[in-house]
PDB file of C-alpha atoms in Angstrom:
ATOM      1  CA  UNK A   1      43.414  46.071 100.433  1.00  0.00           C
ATOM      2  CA  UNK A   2      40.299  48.147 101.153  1.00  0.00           C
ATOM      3  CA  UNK A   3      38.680  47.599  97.928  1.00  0.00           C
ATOM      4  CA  UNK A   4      39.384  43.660  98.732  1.00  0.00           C
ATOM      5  CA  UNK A   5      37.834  44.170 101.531  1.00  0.00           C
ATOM      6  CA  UNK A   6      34.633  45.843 100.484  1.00  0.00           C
ATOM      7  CA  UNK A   7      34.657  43.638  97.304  1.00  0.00           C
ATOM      8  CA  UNK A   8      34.295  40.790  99.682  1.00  0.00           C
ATOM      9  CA  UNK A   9      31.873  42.352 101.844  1.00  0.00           C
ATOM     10  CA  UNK A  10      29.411  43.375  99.134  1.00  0.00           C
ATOM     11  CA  UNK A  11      29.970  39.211  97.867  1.00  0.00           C
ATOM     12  CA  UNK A  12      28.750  37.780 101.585  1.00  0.00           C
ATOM     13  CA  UNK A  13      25.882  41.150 101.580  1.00  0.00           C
ATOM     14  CA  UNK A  14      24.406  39.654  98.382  1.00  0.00           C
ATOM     15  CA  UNK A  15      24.878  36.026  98.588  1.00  0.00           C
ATOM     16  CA  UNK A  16      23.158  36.534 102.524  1.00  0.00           C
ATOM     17  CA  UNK A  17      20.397  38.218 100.190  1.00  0.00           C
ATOM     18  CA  UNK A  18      20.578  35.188  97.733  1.00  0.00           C
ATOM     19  CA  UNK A  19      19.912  33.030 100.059  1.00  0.00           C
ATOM     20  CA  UNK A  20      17.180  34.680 101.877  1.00  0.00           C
ATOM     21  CA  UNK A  21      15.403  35.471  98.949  1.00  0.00           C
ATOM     22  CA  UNK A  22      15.791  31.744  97.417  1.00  0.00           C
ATOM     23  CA  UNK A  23      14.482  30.046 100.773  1.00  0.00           C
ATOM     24  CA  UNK A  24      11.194  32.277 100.803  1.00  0.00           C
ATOM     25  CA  UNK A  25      11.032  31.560  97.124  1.00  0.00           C
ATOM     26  CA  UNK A  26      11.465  27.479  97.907  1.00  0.00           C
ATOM     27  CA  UNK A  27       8.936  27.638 101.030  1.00  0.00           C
ATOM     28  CA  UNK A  28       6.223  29.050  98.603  1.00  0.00           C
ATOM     29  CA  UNK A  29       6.838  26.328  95.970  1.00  0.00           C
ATOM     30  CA  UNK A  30       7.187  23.458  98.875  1.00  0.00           C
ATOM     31  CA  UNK A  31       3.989  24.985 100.943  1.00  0.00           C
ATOM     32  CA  UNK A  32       2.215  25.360  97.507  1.00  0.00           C
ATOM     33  CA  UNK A  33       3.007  22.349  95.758  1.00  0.00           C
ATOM     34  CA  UNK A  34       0.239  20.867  93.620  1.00  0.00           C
ATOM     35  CA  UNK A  35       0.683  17.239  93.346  1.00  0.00           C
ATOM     36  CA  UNK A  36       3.932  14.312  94.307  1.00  0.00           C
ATOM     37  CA  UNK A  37       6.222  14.116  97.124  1.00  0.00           C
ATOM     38  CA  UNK A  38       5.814  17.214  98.364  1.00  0.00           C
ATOM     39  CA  UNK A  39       2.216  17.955  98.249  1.00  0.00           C
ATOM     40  CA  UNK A  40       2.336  14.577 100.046  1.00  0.00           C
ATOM     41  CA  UNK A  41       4.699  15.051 102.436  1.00  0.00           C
ATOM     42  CA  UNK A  42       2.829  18.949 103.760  1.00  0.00           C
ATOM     43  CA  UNK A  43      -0.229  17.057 104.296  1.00  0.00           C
ATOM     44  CA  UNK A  44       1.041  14.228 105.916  1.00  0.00           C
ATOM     45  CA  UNK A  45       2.872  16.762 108.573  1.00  0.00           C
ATOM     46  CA  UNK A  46       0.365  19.677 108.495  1.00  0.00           C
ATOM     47  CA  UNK A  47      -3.006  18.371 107.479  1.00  0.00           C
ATOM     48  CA  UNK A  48      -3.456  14.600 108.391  1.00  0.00           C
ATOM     49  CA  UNK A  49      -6.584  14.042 110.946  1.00  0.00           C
ATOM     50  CA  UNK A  50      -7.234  10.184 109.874  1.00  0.00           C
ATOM     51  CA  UNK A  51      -7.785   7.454 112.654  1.00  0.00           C
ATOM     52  CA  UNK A  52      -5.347   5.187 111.172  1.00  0.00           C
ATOM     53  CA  UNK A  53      -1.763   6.053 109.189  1.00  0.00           C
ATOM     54  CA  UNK A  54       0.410   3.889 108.005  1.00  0.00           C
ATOM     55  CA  UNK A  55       3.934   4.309 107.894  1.00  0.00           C
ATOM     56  CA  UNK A  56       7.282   2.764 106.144  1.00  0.00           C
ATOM     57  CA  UNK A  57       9.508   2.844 103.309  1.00  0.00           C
ATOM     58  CA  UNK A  58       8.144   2.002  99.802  1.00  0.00           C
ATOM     59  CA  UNK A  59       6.457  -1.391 101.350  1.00  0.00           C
ATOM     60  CA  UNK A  60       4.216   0.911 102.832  1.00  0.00           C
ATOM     61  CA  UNK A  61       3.374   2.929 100.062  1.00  0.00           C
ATOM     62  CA  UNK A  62       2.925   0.338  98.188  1.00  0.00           C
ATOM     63  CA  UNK A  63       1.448  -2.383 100.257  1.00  0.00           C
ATOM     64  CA  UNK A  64      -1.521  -1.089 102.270  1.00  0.00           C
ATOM     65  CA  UNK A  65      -4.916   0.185 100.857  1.00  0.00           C
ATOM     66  CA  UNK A  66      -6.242   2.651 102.972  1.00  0.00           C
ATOM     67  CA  UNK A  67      -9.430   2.620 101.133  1.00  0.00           C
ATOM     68  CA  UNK A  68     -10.383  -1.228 102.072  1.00  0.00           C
ATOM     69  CA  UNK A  69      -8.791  -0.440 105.711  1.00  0.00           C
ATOM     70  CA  UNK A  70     -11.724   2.031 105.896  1.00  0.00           C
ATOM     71  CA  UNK A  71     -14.555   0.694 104.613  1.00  0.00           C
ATOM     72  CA  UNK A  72     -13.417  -2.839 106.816  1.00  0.00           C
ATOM     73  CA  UNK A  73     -12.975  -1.394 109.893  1.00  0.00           C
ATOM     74  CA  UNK A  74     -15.484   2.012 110.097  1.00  0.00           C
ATOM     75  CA  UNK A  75     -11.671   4.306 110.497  1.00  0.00           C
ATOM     76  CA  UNK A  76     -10.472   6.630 108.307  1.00  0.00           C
ATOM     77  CA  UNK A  77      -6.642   5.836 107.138  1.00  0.00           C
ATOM     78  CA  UNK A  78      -4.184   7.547 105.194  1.00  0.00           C
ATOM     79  CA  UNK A  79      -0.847   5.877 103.986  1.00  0.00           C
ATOM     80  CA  UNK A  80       2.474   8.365 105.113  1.00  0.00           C
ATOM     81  CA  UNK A  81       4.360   5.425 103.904  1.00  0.00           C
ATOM     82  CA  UNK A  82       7.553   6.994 101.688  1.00  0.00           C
ATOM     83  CA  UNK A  83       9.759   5.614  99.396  1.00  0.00           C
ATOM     84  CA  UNK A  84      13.646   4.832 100.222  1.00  0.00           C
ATOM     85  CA  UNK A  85      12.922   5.993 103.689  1.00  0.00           C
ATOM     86  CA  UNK A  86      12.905   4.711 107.347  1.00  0.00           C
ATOM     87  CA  UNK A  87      12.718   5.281 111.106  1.00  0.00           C
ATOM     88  CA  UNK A  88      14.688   8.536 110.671  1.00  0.00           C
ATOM     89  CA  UNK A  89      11.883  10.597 108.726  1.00  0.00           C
ATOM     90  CA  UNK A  90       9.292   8.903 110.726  1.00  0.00           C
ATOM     91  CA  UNK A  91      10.007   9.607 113.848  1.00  0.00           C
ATOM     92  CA  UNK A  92      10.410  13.494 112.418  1.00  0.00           C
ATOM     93  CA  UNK A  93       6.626  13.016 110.866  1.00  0.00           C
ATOM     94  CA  UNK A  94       5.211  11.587 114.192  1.00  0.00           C
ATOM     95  CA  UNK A  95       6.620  14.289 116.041  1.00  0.00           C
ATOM     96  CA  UNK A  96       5.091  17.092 113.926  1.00  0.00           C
ATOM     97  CA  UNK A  97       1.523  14.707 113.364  1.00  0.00           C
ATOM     98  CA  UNK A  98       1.881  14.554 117.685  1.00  0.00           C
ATOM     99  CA  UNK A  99       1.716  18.046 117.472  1.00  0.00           C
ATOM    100  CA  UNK A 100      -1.809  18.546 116.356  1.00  0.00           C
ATOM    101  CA  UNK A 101      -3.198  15.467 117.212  1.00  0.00           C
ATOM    102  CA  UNK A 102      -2.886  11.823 118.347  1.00  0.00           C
ATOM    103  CA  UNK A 103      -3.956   9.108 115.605  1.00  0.00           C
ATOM    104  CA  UNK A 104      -5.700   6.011 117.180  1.00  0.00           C
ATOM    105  CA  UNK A 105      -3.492   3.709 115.413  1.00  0.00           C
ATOM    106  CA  UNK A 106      -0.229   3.255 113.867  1.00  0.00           C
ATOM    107  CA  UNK A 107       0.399   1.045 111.464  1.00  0.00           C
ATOM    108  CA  UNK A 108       4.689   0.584 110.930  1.00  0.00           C
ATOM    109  CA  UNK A 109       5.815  -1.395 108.318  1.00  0.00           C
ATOM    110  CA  UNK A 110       8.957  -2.657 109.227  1.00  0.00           C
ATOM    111  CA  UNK A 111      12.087  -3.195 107.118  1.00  0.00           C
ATOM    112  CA  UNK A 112      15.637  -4.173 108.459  1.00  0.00           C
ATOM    113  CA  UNK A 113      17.280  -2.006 106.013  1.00  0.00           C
ATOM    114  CA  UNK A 114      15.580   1.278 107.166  1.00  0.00           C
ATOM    115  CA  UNK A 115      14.661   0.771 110.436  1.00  0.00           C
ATOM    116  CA  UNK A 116      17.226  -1.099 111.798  1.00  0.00           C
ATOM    117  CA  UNK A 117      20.871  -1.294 110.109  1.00  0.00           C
ATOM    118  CA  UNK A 118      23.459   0.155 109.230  1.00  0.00           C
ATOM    119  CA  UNK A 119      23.139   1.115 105.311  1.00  0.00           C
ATOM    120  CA  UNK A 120      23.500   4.368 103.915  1.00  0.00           C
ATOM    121  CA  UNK A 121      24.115   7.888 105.033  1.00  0.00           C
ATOM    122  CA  UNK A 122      21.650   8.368 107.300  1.00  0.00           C
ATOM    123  CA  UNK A 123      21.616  12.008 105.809  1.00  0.00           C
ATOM    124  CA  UNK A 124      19.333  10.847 103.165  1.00  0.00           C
ATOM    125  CA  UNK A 125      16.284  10.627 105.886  1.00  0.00           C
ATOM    126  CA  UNK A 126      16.412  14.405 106.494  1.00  0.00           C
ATOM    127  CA  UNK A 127      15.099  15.824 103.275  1.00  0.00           C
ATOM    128  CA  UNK A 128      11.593  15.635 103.469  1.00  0.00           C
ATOM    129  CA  UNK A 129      12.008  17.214 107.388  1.00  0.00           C
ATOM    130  CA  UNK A 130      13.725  19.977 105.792  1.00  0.00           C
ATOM    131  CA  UNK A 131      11.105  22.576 105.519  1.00  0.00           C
ATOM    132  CA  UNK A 132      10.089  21.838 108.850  1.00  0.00           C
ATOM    133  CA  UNK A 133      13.441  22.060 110.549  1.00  0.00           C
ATOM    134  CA  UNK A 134      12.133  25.044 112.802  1.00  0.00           C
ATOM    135  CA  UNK A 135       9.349  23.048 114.162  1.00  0.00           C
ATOM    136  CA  UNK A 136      10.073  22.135 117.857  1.00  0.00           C
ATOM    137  CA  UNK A 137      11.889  19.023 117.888  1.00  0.00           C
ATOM    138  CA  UNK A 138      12.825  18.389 114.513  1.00  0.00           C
ATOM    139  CA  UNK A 139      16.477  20.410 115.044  1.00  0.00           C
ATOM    140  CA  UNK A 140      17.182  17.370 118.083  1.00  0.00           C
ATOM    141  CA  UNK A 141      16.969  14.584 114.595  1.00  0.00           C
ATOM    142  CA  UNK A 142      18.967  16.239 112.429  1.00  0.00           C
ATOM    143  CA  UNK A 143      21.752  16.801 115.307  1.00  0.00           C
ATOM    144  CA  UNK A 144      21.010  13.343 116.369  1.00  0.00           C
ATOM    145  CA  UNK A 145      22.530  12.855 113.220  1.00  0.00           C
ATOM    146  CA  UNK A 146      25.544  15.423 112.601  1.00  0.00           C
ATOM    147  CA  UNK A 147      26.000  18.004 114.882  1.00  0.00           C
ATOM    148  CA  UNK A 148      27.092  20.385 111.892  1.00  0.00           C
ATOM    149  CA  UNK A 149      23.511  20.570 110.791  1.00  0.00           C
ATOM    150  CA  UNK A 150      22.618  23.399 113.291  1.00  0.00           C
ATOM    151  CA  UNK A 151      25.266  25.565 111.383  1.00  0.00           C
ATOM    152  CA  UNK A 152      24.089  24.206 107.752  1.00  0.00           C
ATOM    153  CA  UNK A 153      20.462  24.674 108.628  1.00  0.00           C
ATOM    154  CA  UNK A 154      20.845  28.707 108.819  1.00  0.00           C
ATOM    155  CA  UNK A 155      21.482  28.339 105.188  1.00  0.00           C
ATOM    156  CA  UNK A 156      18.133  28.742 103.408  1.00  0.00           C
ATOM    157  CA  UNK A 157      19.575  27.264 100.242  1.00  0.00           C
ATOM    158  CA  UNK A 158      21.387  23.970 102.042  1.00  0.00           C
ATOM    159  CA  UNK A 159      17.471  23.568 103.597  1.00  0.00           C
ATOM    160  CA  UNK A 160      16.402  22.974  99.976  1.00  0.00           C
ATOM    161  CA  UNK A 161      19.419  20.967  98.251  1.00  0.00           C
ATOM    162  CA  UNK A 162      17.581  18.074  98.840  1.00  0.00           C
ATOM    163  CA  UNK A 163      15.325  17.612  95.977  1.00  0.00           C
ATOM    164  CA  UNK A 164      15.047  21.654  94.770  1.00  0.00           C
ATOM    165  CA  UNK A 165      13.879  19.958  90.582  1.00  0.00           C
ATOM    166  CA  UNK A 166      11.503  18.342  92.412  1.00  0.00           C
ATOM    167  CA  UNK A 167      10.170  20.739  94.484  1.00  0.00           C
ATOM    168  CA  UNK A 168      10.164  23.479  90.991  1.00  0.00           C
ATOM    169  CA  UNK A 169       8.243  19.902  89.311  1.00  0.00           C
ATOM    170  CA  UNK A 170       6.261  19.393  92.268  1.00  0.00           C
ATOM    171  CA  UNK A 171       4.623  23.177  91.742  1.00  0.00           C
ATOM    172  CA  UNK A 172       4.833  23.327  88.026  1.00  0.00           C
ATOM    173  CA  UNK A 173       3.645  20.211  87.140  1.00  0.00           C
ATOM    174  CA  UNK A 174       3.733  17.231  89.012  1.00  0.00           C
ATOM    175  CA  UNK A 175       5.139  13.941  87.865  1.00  0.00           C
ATOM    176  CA  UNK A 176       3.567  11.906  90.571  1.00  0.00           C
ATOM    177  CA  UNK A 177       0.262  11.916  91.748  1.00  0.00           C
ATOM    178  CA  UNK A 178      -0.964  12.481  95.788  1.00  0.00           C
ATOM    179  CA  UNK A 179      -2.181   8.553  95.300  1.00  0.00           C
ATOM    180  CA  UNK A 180      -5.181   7.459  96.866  1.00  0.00           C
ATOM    181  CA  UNK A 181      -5.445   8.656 100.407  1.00  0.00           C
ATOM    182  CA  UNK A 182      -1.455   7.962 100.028  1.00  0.00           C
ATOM    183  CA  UNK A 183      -1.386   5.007  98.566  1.00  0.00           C
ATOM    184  CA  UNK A 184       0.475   3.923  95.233  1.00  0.00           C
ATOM    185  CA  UNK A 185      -0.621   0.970  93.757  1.00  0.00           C
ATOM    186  CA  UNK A 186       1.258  -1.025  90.946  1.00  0.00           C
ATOM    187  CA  UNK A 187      -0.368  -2.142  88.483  1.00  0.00           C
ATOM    188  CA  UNK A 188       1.965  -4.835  86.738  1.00  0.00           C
ATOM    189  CA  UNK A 189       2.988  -8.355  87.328  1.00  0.00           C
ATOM    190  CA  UNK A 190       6.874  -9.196  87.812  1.00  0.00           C
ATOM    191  CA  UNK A 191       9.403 -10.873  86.181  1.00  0.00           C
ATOM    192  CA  UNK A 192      11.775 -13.361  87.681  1.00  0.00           C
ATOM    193  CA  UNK A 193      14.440 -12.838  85.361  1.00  0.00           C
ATOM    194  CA  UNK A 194      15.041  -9.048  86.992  1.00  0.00           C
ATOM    195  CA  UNK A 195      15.303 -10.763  90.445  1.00  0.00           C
ATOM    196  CA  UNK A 196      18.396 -10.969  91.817  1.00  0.00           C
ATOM    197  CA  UNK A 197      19.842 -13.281  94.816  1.00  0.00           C
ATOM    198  CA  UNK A 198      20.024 -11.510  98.266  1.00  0.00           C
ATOM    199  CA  UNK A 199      23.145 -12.241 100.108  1.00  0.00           C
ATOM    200  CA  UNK A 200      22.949 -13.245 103.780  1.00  0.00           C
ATOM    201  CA  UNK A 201      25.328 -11.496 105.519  1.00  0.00           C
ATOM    202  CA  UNK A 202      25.226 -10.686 109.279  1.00  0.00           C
ATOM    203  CA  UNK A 203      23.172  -7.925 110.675  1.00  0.00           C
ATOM    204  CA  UNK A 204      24.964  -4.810 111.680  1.00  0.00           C
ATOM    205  CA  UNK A 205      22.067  -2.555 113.770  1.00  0.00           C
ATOM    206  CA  UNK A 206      21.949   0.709 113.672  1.00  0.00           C
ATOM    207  CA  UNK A 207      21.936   1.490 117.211  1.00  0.00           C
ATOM    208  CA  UNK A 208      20.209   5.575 116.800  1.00  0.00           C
ATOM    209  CA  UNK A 209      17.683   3.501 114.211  1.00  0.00           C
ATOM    210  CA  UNK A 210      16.442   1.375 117.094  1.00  0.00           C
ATOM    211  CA  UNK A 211      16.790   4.365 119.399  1.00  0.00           C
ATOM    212  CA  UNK A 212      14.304   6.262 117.644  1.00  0.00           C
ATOM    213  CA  UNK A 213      11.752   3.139 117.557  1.00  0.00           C
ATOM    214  CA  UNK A 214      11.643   3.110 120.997  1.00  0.00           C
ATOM    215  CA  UNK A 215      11.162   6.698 121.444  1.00  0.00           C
ATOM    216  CA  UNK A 216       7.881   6.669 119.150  1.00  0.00           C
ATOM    217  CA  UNK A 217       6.920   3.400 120.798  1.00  0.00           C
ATOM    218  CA  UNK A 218       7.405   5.731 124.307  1.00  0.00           C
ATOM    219  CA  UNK A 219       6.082   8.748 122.617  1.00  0.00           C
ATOM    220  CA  UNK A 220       2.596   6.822 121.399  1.00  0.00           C
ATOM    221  CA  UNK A 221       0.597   6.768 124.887  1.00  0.00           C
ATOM    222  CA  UNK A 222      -2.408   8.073 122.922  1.00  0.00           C
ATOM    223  CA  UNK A 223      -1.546   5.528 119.930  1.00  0.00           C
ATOM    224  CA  UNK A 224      -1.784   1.641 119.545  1.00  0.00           C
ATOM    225  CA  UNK A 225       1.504   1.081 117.057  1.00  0.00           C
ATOM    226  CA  UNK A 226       1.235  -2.462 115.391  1.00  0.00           C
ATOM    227  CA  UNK A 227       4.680  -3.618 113.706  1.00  0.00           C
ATOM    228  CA  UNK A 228       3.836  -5.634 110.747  1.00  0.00           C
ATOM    229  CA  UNK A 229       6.321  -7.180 107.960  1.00  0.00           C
ATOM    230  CA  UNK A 230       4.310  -7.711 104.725  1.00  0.00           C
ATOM    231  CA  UNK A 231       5.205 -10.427 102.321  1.00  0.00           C
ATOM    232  CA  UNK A 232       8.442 -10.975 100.044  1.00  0.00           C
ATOM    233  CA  UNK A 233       8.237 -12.265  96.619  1.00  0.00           C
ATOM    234  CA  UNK A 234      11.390 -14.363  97.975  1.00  0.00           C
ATOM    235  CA  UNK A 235      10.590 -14.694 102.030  1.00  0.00           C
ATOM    236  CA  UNK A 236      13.396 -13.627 103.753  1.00  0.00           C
ATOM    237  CA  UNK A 237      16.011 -14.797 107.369  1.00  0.00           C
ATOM    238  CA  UNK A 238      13.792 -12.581 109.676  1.00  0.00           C
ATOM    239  CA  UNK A 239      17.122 -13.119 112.152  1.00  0.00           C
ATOM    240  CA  UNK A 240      17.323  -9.367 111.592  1.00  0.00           C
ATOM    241  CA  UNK A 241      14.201  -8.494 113.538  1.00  0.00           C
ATOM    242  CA  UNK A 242      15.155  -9.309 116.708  1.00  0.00           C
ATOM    243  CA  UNK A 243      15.056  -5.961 118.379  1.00  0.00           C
ATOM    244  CA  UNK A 244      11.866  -5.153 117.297  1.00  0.00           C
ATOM    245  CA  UNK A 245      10.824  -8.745 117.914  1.00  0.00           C
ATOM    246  CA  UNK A 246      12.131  -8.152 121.722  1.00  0.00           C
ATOM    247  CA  UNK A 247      10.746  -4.565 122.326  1.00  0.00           C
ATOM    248  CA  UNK A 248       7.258  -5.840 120.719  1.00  0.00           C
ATOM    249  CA  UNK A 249       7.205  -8.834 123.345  1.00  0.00           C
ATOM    250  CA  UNK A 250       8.463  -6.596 126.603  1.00  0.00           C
ATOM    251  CA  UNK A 251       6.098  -4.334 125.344  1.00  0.00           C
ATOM    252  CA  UNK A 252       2.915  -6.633 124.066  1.00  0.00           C
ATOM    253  CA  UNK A 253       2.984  -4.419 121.414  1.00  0.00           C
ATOM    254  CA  UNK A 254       1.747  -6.547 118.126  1.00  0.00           C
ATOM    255  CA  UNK A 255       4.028  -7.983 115.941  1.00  0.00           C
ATOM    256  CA  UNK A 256       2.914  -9.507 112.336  1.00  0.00           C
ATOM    257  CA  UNK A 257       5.441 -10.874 109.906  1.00  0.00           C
ATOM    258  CA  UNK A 258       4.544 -11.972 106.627  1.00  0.00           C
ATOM    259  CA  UNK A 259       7.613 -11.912 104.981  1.00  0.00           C
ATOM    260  CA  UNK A 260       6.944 -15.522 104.850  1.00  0.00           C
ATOM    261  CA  UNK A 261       3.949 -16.285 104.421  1.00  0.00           C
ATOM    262  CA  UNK A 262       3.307 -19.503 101.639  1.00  0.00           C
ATOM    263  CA  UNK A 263       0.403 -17.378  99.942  1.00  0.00           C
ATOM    264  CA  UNK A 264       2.768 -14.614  98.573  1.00  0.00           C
ATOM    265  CA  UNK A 265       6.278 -16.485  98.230  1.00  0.00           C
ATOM    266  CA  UNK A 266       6.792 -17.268  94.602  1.00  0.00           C
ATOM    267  CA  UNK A 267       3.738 -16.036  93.960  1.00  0.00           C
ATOM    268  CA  UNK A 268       4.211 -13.719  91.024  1.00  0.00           C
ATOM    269  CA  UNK A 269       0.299 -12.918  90.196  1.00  0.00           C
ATOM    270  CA  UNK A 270       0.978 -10.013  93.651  1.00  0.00           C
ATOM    271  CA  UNK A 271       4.269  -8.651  92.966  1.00  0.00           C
ATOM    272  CA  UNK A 272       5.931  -6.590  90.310  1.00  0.00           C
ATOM    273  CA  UNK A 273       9.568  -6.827  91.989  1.00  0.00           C
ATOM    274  CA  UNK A 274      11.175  -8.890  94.789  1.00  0.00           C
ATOM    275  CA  UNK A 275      10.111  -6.724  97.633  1.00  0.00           C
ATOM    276  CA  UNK A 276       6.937  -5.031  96.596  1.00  0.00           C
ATOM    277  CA  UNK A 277       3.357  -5.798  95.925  1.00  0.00           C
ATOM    278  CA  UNK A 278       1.771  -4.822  93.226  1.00  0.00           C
ATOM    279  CA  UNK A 279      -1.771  -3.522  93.564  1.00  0.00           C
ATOM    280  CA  UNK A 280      -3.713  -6.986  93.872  1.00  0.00           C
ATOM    281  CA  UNK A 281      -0.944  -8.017  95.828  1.00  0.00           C
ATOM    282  CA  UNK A 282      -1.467  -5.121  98.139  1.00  0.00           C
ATOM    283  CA  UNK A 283      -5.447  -5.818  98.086  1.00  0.00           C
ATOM    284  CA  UNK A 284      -5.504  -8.865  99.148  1.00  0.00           C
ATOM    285  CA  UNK A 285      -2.677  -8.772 101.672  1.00  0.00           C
ATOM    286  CA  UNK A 286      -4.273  -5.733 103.057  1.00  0.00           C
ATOM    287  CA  UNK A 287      -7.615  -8.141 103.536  1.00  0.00           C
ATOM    288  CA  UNK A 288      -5.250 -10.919 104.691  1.00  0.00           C
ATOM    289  CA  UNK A 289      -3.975  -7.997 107.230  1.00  0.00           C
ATOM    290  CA  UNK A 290      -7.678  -6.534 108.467  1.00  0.00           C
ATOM    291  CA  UNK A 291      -8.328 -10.210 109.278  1.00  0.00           C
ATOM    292  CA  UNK A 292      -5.504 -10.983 110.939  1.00  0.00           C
ATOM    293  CA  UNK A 293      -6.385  -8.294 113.186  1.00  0.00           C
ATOM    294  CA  UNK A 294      -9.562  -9.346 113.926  1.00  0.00           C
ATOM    295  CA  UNK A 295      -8.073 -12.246 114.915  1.00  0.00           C
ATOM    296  CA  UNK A 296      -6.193 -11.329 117.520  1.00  0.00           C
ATOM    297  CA  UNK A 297      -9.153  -8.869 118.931  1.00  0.00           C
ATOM    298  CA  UNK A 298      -6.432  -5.752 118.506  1.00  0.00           C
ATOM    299  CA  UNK A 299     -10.351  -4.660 116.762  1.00  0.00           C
TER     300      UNK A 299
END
């Protein structure tokens, strides 16, 4: 029984060891990445001092050119946008930008699917807030989320499940590059035969989605946020809006949809799917944006 005993002990001893070492291992790689996500992601939350950032899901990314936001309106800009991701890891990025500085202006790219339904595991939104989990603030979104995660957290290892090839790629040579200033042009031209119908089903909101929008919206004192939908190759039933829609007008807090706009729809020359731009796509639309703006004296 004893030598169970100590046989189990020394196991715990040098998996606590394991673990330890492989989290200061995995901080170095993440904090000394050299090019994609990651290298992204630790400027974006350590490093960013632009005017203007622009955040979303892959829309983002993929839809605004910092470069012509610039040279338009005399700010400096840097896309955050990220792919696949939402409110969740956005709220977690303002937080930590908040923390050394206040941008001017935030540009949010809105999408129901990550900002404001129920979809998938909202687990998913954590990983790139991961090595920042011991900032102050970040612990309240993941246990916004599971209440677990304060337990799973001490686990150096479980910190870095979330992507750990891509973090080793990331360091050892990157598949993706930084972009420019963020931003991740296409450069091809769709085809229809790949697009496939959307359904339209009722919306189910995710009620801690549109939490968190209005605690950045409350958070941003320092920070004009403008909510913008760009286009879709398809348009879309903006029905599912409607609390950002609401909390824009209570608010007067700008609100600019182009998901159906009659310059983009069917339009395949600026897309290379259904719901993204491709890189004239995003040039122009980005003009079509700056002017817009301009418009409505928000510069």
């Amino acid at each position: 029984m004893k030598k169970f005993v100590l046989k189990v002990s020394i196991f715990f001893i040098v998996m606590l060891i394991f673990d330890i070492l492989s989290g200061k291992a995995f901080s170095y790689l993440v904090d000394h990445a050299k090019g994609g996500d990651n290298m992204r992601n630790n400027y974006i939350c350590n490093e960013t001092n632009e005017d203007i950032l622009v955040f979303g899901s892959s829309r983002a990314i993929h839809h605004y050119n910092p470069i012509i936001i610039s040279d338009s309106l005399d700010m400096s800009c840097y896309n955050c946008g990220q792919d696949g991701n939402g409110i969740i890891l956005n709220y977690g990025r303002y937080q930590l930008i908040c923390q050394r500085y206040h941008p001017k202006v935030l540009i949010y790219d809105v999408i129901p699917d990550y900002d404001l339904l129920v979809g998938e595991d909202n687990h998913k939104y954590l990983g790139y807030l991961c090595p920042y989990y011991d900032r102050k603030g970040i612990d309240e979104v993941f246990e916004s989320i599971d209440d677990t995660e304060k337990y799973k957290m001490k686990s150096q290892m479980y910190r870095y499940n979330y992507g750990f090839v891509q973090v080793i790629s990331d360091y050892v040579h990157p598949q993706q590059s930084e972009g420019i200033k963020g931003f991740r042009p296409v450069h091809k031209e769709m085809d229809t035969m790949k697009i496939s119908k959307r359904r339209k089903k009722e919306p189910i909101y995710d009620y801690l989605k549109i939490e968190y929008i209005n605690k950045m919206v409350d958070e941003s004192k320092d920070t004009k946020i403008i909510f913008v939908v760009s286009p879709y190759w398809n348009g879309m039933d903006t029905t599912s809006f409607a609390p950002v829609k609401t909390m824009c007008q209570q608010r007067a807090i700008p609100f600019i949809d182009y998901s159906n706009n009659p310059k983009y729809v069917h339009h395949n020359k600026y897309f290379y799917d259904g719901l993204h731009l491709n890189a004239r796509g995003a040039n122009e639309f980005t003009k079509d944006l700056i002017m817009e703006l301009r418009k409505r004296e928000i510069f």
